mmCIF file of C-alpha atoms and ligand atoms in Angstrom:
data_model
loop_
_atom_site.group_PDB
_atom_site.id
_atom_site.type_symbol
_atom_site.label_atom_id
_atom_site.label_comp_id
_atom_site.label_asym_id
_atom_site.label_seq_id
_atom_site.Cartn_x
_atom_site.Cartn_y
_atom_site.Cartn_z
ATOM 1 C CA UNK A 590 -10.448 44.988 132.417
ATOM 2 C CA UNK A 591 -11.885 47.407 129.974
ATOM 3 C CA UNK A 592 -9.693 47.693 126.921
ATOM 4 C CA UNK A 593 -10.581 50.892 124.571
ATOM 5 C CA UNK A 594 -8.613 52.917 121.519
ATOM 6 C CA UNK A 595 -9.230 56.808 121.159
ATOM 7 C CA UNK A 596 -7.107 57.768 118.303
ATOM 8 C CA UNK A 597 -7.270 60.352 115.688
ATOM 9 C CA UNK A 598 -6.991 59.335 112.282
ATOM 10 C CA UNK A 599 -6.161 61.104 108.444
ATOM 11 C CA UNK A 600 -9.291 60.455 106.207
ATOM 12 C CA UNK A 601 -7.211 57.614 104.515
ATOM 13 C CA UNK A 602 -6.382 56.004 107.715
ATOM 14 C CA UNK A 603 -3.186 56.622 109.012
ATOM 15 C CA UNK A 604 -2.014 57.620 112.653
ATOM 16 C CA UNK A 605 1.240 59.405 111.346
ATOM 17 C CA UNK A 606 3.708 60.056 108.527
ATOM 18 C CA UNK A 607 6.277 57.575 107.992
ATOM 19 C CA UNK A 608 8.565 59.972 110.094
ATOM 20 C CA UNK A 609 6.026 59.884 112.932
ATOM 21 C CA UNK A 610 4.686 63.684 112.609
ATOM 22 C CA UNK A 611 1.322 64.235 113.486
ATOM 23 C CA UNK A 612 1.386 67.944 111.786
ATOM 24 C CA UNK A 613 -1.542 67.282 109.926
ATOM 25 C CA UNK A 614 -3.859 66.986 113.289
ATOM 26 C CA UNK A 615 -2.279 70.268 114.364
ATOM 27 C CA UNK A 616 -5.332 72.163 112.763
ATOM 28 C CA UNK A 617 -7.932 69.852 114.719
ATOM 29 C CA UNK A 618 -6.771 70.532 118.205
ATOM 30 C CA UNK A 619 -10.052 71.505 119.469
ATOM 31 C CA UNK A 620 -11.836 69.611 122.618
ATOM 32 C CA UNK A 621 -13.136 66.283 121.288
ATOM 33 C CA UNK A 622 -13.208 64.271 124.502
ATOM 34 C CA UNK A 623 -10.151 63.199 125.040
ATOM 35 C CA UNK A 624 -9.679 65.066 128.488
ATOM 36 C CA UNK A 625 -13.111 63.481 129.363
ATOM 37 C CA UNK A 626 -11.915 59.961 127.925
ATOM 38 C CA UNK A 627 -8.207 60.497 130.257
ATOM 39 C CA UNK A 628 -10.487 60.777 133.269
ATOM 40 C CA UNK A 629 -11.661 57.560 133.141
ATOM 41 C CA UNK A 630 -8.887 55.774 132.163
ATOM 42 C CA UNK A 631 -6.088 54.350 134.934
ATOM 43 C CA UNK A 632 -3.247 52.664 132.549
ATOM 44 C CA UNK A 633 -2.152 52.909 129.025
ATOM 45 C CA UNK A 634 -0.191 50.470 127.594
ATOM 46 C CA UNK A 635 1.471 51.667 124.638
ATOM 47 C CA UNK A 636 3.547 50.510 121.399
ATOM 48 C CA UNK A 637 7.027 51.378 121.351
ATOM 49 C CA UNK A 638 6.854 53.489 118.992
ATOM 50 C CA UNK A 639 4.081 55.421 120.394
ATOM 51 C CA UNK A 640 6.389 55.897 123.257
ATOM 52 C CA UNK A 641 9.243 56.884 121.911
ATOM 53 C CA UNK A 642 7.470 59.470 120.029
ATOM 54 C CA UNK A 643 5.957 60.789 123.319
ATOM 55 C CA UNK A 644 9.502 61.262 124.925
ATOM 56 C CA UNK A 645 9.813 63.503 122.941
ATOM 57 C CA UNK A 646 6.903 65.703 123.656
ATOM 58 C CA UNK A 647 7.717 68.565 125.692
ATOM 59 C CA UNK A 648 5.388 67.577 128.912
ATOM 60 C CA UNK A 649 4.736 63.857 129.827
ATOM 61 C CA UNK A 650 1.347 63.941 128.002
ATOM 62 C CA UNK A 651 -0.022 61.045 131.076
ATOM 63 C CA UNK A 652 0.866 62.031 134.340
ATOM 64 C CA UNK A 653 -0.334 60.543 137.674
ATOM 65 C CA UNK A 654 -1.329 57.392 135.177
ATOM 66 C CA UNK A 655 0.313 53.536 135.110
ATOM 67 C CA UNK A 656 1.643 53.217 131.834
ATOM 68 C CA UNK A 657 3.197 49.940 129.897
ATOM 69 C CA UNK A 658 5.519 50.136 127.333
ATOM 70 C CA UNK A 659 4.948 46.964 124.660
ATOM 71 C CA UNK A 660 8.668 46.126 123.179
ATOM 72 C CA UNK A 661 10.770 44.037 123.064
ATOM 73 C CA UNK A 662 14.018 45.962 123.548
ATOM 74 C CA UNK A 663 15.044 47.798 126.869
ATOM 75 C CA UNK A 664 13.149 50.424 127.933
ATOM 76 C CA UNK A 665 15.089 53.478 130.333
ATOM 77 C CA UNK A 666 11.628 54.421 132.335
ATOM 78 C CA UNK A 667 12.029 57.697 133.708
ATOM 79 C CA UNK A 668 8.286 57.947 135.311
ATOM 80 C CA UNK A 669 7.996 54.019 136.180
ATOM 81 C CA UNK A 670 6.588 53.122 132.719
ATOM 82 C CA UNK A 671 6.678 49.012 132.847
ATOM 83 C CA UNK A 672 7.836 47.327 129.658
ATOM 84 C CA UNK A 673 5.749 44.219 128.316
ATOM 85 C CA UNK A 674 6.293 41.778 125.569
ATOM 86 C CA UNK A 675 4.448 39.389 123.650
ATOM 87 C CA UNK A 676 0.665 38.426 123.854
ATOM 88 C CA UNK A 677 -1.150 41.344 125.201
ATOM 89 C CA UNK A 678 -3.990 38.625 127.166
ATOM 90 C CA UNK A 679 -1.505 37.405 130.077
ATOM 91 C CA UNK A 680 -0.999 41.587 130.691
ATOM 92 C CA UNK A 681 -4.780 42.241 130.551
ATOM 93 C CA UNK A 682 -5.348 39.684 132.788
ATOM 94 C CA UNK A 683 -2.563 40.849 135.391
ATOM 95 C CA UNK A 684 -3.710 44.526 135.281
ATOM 96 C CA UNK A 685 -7.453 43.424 136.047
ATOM 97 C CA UNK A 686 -5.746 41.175 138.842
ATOM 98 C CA UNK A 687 -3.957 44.294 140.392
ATOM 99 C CA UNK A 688 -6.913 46.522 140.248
ATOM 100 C CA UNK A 689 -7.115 48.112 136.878
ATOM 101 C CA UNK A 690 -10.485 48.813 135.511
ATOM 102 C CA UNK A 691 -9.893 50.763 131.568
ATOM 103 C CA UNK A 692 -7.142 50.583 129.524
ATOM 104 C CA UNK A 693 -5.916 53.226 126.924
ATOM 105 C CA UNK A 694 -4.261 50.843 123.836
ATOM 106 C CA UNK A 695 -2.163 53.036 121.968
ATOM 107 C CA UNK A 696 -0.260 53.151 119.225
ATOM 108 C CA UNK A 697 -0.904 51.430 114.910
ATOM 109 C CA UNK A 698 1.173 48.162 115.663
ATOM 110 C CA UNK A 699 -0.334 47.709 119.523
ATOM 111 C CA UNK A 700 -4.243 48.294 118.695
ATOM 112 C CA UNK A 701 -4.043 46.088 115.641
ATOM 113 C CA UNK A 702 -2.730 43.300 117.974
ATOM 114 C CA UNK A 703 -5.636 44.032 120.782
ATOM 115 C CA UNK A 704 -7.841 43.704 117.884
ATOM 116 C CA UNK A 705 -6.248 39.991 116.571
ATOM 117 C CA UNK A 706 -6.774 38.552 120.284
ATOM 118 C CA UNK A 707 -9.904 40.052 120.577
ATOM 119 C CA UNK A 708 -9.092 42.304 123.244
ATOM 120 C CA UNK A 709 -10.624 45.427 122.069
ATOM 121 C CA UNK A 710 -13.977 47.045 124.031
ATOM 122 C CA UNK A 711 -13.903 50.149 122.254
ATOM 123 C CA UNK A 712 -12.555 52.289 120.161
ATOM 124 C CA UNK A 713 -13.083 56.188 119.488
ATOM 125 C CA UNK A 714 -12.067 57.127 116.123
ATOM 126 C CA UNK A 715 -11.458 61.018 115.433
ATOM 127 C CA UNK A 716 -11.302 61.415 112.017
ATOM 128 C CA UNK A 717 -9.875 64.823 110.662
ATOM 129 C CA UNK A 718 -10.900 65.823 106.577
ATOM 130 C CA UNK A 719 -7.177 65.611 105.244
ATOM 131 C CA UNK A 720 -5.477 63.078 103.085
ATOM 132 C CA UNK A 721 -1.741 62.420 103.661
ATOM 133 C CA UNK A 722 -1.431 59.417 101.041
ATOM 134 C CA UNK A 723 1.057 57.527 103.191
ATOM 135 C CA UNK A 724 2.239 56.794 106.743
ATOM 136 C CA UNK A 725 1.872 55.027 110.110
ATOM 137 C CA UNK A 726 -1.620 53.607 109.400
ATOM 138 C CA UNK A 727 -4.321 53.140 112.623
ATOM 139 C CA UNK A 728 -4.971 49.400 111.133
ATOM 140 C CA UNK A 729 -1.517 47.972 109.820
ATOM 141 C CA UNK A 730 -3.936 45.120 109.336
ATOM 142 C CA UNK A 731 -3.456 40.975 110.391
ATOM 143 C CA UNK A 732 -6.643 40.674 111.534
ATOM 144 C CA UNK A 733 -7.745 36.948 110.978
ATOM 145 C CA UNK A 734 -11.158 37.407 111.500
ATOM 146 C CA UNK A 735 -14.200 39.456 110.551
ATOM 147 C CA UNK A 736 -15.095 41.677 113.652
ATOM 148 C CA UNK A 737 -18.898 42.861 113.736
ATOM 149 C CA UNK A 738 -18.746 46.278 115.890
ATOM 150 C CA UNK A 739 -21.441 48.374 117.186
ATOM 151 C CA UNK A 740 -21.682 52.031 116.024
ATOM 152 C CA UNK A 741 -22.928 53.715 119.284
ATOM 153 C CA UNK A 742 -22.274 57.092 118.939
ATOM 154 C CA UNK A 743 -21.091 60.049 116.178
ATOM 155 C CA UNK A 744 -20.038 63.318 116.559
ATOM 156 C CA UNK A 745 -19.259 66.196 114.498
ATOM 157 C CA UNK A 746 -16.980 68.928 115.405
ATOM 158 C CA UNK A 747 -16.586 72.333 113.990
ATOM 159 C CA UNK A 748 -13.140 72.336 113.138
ATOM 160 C CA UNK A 749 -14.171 69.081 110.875
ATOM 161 C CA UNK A 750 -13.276 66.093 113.060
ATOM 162 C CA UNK A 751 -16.168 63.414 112.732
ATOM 163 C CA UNK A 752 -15.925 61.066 115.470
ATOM 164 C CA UNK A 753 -17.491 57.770 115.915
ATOM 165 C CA UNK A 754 -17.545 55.749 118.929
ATOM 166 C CA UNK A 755 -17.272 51.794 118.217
ATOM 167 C CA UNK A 756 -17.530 48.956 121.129
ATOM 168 C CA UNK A 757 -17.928 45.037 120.861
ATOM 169 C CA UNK A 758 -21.469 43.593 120.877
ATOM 170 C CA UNK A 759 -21.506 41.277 123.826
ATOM 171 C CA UNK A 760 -19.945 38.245 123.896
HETATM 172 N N1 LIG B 1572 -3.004 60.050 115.735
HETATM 173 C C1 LIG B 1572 -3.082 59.399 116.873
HETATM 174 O O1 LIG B 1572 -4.082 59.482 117.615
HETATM 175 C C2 LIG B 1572 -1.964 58.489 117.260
HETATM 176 C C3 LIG B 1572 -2.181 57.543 118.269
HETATM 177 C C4 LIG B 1572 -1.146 56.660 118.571
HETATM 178 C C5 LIG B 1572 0.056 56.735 117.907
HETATM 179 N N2 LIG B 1572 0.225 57.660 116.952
HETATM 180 C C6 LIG B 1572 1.460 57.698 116.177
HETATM 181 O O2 LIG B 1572 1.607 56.442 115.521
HETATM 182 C C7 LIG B 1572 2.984 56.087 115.467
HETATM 183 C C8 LIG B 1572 3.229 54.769 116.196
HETATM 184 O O3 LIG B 1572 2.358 53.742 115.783
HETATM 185 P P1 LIG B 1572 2.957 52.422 115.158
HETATM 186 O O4 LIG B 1572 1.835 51.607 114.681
HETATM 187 O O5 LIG B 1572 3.991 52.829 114.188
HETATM 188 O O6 LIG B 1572 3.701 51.705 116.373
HETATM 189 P P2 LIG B 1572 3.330 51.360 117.895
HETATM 190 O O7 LIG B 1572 2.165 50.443 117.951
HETATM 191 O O8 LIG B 1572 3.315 52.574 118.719
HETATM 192 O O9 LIG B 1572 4.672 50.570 118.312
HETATM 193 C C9 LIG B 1572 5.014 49.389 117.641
HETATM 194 C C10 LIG B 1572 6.223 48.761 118.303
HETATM 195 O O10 LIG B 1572 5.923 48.404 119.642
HETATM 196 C C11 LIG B 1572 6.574 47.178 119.959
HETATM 197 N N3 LIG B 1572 5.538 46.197 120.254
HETATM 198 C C12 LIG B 1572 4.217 46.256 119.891
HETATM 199 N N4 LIG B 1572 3.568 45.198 120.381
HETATM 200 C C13 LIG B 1572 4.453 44.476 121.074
HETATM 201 C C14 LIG B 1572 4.375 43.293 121.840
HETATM 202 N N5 LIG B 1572 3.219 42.633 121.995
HETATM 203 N N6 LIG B 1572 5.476 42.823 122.454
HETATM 204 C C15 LIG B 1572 6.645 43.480 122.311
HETATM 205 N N7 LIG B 1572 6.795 44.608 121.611
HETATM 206 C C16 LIG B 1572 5.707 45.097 121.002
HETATM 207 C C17 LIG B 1572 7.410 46.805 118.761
HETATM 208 O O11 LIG B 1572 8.649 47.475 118.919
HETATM 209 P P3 LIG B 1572 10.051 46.768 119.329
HETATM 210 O O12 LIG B 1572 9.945 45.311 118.970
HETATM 211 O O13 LIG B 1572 11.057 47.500 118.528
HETATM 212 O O14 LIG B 1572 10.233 46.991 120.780
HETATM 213 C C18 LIG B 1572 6.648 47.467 117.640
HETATM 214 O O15 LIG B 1572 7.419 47.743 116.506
HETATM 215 C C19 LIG B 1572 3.730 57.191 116.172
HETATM 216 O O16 LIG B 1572 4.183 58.107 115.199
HETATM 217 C C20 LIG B 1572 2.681 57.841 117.051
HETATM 218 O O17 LIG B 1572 2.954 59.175 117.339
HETATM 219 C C21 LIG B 1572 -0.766 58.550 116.609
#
């Protein structure tokens, strides 16, 4: 199964406040491929936190798609959202085994932990021109390794995003 991140990002590398807002993205909401990069994509599996956050979005932002909630406390689905926890390998392997072909990792906590098992095919990193000194950061960090990516393609918007699109060299 094909594992990828597409996450937008402050210039000094955070996901979200400490308190979870994402206000500061609110000027960047033009088109930047993520309706594209939904299309492709059949499950997300998703840090609690991530979640939790999304509940309380007005609209259930993935409709029609499997998603996987990683935590370890009990989860109230309400749209048949699985809960997983632990390693995220045994999962990847059971989603490719029931016919899952890309994955949407989401969430600081959950991509940094693709990243440690090596997990990670790409990522798509949206980064908007503002600042916010502190918060929910995209790499909480834990990685034991150095990890050579690719660069292998970058894209500027006109609102300011600058976008690069990461994947794994072959293994
Ligand atoms: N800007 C963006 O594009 C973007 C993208 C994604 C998220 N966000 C924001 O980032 C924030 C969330 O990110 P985050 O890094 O704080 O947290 P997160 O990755 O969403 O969630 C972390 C939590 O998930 C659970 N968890 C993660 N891996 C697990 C595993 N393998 N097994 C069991 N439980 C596991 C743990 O919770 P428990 O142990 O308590 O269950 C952990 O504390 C939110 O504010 C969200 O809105 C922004």
């Amino acid at each position: 199964v094909r594992i990828s991140v597409f996450c937008g990002v402050s210039l000094d590398g955070y996901l979200a406040r400490e308190d979870h807002a994402l206000d500061f993205l609110d000027p960047f909401h033009e088109d930047h491929g993520y309706v594209d990069f939904m299309r492709t994509i059949d499950c997300l599996v998703i840090g609690r936190l991530t979640y939790d956050v999304v509940c309380g979005f007005g609209e259930w932002p993935y409709p029609g798609k499997r998603v996987v909630v990683l935590t370890h406390r009990e989860l109230a689905p309400r749209r048949g959202e699985e809960a997983h926890a632990g390693p995220l390998a045994p999962l990847a392997a059971r989603l490719a085994n029931e016919g899952v072909q890309r994955v949407y990792l989401d969430g600081g906590i959950a991509i940094q932990q693709g990243l440690d098992e090596d997990l990670v095919d790409d990522m798509t990193i949206s980064t908007v021109p503002v600042a916010i000194g502190r918060g929910r950061r995209l790499f909480p960090g834990g990685a034991a390794k150095t990890q050579a990516w690719k660069l292998e393609a970058r894209r500027d918007y006109p609102s300011g995003i600058a976008q690069s699109v990461y994947v794994r060299p072959t293994r």
